[in-house]
Short mmCIF file of C-alpha atoms and ligand atoms in Angstrom, two decimals:
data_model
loop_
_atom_site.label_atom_id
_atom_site.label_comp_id
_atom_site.label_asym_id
_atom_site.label_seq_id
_atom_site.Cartn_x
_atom_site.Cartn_y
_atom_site.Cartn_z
CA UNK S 1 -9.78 -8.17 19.85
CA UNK S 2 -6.39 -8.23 18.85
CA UNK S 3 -5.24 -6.20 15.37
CA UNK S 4 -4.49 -9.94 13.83
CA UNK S 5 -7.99 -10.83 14.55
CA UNK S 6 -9.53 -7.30 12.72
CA UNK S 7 -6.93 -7.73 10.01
CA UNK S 8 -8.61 -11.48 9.27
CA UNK S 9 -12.13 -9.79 9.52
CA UNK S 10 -11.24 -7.35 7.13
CA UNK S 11 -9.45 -9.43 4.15
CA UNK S 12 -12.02 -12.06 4.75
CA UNK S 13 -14.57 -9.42 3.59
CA UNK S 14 -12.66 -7.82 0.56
CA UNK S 15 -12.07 -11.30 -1.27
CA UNK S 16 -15.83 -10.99 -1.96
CA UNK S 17 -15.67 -8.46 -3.93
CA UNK S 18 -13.62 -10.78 -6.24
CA UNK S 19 -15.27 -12.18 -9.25
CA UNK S 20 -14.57 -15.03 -11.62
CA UNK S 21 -12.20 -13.42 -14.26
CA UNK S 22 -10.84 -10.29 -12.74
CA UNK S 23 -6.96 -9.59 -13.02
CA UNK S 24 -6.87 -8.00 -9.47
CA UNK S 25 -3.49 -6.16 -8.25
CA UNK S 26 -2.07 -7.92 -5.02
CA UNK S 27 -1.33 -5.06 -2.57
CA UNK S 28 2.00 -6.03 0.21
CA UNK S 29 1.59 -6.08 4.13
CA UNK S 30 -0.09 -8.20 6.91
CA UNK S 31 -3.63 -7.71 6.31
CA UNK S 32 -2.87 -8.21 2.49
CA UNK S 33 -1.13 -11.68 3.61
CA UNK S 34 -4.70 -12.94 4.92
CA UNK S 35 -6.09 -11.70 1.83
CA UNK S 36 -3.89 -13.88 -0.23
CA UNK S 37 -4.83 -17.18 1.92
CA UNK S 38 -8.73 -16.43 1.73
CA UNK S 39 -7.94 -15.79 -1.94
CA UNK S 40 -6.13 -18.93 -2.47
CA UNK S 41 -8.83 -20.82 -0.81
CA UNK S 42 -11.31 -19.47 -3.53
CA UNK S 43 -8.65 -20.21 -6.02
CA UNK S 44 -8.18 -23.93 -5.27
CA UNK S 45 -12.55 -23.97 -5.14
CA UNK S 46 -12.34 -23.35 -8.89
CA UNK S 47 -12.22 -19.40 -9.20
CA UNK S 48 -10.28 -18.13 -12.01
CA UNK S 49 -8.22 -15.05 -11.78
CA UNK S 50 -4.86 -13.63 -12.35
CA UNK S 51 -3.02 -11.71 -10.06
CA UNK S 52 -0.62 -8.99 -9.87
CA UNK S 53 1.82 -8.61 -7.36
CA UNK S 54 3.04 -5.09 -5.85
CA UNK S 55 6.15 -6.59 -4.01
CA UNK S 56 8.70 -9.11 -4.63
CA UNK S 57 7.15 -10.70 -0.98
CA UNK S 58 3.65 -10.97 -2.57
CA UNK S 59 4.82 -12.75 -5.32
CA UNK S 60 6.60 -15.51 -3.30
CA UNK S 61 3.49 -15.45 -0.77
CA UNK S 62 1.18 -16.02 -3.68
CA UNK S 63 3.51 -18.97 -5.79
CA UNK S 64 3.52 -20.46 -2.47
CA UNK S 65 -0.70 -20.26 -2.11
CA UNK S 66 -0.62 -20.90 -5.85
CA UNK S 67 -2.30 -17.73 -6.74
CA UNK S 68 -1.73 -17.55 -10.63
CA UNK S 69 -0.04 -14.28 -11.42
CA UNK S 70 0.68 -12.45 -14.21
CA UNK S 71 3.26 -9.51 -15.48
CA UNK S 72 2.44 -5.63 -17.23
CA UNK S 73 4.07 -7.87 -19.95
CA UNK S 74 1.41 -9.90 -20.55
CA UNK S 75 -1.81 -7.73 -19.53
CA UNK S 76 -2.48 -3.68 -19.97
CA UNK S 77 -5.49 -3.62 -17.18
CA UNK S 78 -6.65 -4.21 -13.50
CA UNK S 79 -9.93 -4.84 -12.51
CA UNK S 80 -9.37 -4.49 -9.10
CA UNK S 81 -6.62 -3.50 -6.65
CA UNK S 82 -6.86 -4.81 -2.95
CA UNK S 83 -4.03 -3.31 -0.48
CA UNK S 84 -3.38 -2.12 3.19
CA UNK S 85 -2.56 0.86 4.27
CA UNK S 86 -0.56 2.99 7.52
CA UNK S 87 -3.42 5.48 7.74
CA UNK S 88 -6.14 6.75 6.32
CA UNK S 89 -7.94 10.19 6.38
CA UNK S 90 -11.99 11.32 6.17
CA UNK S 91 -11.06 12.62 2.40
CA UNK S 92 -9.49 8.52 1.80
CA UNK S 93 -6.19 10.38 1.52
CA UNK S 94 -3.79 7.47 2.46
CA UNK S 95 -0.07 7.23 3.90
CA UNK S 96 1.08 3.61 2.53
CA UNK S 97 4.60 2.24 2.48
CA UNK S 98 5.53 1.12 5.81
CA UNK S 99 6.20 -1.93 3.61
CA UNK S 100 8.28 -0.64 1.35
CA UNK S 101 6.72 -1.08 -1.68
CA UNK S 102 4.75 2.20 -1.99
CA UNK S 103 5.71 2.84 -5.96
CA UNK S 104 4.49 -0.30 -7.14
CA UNK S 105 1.53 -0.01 -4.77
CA UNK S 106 0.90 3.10 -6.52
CA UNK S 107 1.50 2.18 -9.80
CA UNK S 108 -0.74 -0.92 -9.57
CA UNK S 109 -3.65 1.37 -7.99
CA UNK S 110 -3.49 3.28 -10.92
CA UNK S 111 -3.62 1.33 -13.41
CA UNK S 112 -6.41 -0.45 -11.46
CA UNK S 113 -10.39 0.37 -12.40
CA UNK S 114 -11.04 0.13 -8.90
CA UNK S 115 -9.05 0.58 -5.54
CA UNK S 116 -10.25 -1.07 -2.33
CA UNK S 117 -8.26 -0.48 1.24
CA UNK S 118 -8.42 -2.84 3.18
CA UNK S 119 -7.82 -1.70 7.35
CA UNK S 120 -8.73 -2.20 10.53
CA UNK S 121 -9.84 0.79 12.63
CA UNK S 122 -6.44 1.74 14.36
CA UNK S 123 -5.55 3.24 10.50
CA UNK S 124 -8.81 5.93 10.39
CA UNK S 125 -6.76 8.98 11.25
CA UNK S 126 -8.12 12.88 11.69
CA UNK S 127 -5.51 13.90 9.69
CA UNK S 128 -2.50 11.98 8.31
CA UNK S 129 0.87 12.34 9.82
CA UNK S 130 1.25 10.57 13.18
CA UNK S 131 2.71 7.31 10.95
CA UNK S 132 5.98 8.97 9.64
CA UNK S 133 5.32 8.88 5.57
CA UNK S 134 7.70 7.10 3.12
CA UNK S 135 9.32 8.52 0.32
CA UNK S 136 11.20 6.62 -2.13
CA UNK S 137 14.55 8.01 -3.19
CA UNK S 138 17.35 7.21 -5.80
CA UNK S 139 20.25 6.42 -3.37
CA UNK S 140 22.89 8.53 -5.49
CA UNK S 141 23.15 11.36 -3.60
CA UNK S 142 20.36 10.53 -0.86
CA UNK S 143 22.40 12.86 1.32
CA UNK S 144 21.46 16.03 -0.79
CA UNK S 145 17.90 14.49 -1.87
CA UNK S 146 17.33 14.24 1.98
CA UNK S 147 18.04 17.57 2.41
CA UNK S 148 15.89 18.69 -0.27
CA UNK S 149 12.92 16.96 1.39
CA UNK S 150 13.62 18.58 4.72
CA UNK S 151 13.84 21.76 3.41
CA UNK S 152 9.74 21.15 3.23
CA UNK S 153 9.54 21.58 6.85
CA UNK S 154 10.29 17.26 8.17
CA UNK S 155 12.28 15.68 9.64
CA UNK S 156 13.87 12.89 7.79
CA UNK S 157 15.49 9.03 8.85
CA UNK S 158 16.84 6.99 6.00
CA UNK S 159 15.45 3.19 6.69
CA UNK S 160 17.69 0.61 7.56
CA UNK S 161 17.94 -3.07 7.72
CA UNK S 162 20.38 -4.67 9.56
CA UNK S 163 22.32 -1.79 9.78
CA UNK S 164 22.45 -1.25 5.99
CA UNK S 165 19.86 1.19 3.81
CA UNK S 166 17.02 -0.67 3.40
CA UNK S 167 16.55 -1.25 -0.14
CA UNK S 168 13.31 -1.50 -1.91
CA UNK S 169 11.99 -3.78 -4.83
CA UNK S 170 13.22 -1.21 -7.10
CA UNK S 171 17.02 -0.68 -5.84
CA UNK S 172 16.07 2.68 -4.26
CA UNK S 173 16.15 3.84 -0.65
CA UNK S 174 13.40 4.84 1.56
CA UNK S 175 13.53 8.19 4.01
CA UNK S 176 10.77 8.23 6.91
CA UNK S 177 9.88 11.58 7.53
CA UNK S 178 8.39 13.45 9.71
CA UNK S 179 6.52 16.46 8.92
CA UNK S 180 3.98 16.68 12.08
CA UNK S 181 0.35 16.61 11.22
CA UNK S 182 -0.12 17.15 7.28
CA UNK S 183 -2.83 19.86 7.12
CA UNK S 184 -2.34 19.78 2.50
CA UNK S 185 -1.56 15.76 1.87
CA UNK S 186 -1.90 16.87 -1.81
CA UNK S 187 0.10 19.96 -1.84
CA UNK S 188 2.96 17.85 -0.23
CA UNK S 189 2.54 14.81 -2.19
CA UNK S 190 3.37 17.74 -5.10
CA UNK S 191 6.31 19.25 -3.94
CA UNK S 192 7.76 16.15 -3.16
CA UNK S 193 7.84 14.66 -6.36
CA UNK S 194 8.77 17.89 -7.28
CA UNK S 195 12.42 17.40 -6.36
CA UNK S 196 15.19 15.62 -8.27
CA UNK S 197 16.04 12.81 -6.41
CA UNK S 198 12.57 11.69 -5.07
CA UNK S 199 10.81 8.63 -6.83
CA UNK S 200 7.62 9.05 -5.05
CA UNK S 201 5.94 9.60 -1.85
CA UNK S 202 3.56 7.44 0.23
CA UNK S 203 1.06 9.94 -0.16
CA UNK S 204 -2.16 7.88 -2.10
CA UNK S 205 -4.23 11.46 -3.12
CA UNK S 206 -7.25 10.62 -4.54
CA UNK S 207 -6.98 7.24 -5.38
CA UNK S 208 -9.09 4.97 -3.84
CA UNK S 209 -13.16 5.65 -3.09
CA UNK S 210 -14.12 2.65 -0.71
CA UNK S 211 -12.18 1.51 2.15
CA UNK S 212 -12.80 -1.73 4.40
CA UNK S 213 -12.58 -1.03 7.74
CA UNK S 214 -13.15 -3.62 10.49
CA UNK S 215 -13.53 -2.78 13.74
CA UNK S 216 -14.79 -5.61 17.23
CA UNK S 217 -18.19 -5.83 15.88
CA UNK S 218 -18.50 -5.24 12.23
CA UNK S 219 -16.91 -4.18 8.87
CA UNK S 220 -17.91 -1.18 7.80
CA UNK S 221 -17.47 -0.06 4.02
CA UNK S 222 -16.76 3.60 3.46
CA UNK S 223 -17.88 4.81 -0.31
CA UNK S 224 -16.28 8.15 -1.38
CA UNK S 225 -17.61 9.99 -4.68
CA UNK S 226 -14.74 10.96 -6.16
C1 5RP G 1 3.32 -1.69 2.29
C2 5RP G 1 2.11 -0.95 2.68
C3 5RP G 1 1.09 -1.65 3.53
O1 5RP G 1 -0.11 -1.67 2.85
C4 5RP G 1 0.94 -0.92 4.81
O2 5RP G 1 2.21 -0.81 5.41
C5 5RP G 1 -0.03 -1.66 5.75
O3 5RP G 1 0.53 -2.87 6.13
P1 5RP G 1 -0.13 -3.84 7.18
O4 5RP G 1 -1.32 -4.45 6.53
O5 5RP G 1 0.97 -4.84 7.49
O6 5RP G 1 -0.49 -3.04 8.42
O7 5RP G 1 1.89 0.18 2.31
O8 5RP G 1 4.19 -0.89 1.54
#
């Protein structure tokens, strides 16, 4: 089965967990873009929710599905928050951002009650690290910030686009890094945002306690007590 195929499995299954009401944070990717159609489907069948987008791309995808959204502005809780992910450990430590939009990911998880990943099996890792992990950066200086974050024992690529630094939602830049296989995801996720420079990190520690995984023959749902 190809990954588009698991992908559709998977989102098919998280928009039940939506119910009538719910202000639910819309996560950014490919899976979450089948999440948004299935959604919309509900929506024009008469359920009423709000959403929240985590990317300027999930906004347009849901105005286009006519999702009704809604801004921090205007509400001051989640219900729910339903997003992909790169990989994913056995502790539901996550890598996220191969997007781009990692720090409004994160900040909608956590403002969220509840965080549900949704992935198909190729994302259950051992241990994170084989995906290179994102970390946002303020592009003053990126040079020196860069150097900072190598000095943590990676190796670092600033993200392009058409031969230009990519540039996220927020006006920042994004550095891939490599840093092998991460044997303390939380211990990094620290030190990164420990340096000047550094917005956040792709790093989700702790944040989410059921993931959606779909594999050929099934989804499976994987409940962590937190
Ligand atoms: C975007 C993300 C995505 O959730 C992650 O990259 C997974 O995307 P996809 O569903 O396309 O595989 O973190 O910033």
């Amino acid at each position: 089965m190809d990954n588009n195929k698991l992908k559709k499995l998977v989102a098919k299954e998280a928009v039940t967990q939506i119910s009538d009401g719910m202000i639910i944070g819309l996560g950014t990717g490919s899976t979450m873009k089948y999440v948004l159609e299935y959604l919309s489907d509900q929506v024009k069948n008469g359920l009423n929710i709000y959403g929240i987008p985590t990317s300027e791309n999930t906004a347009k995808l849901a105005k286009q599905l006519e999702i009704p959204l809604l801004s921090f502005k205007e509400v001051n809780r989640l219900d729910l928050a339903i997003d992909g992910a790169d990989e994913v450990d056995a502790n539901f430590n996550l890598i996220k951002g191969g997007g781009g939009a990692l720090l409004r990911e994160k900040i909608i998880a956590d403002s969220s009650k509840s965080f549900i990943v949704v992935i198909d099996k190729t994302k259950l890792v051992e241990q994170l690290g084989a995906f290179l992990l994102p970390v946002e950066i303020i592009p003053f200086g990126w040079e020196i910030t860069a150097q900072k974050v190598e000095s943590l024992g990676g190796v670092s690529t600033l993200r392009n686009f058409y031969n230009q630094p990519y540039v996220t939602d927020n006006g920042n830049y994004i550095l891939d890094c490599d840093f092998g296989f991460i044997d303390n995801p939380g211990n990094l996720e620290k030190n990164l945002n420990s340096i000047i420079g550094v917005v956040d990190s792709g790093l989700f520690i702790n944040m989410t306690n059921k993931v959606l995984v779909s594999d050929e023959h099934s989804i499976k749902t994987l409940d962590n007590i937190m």
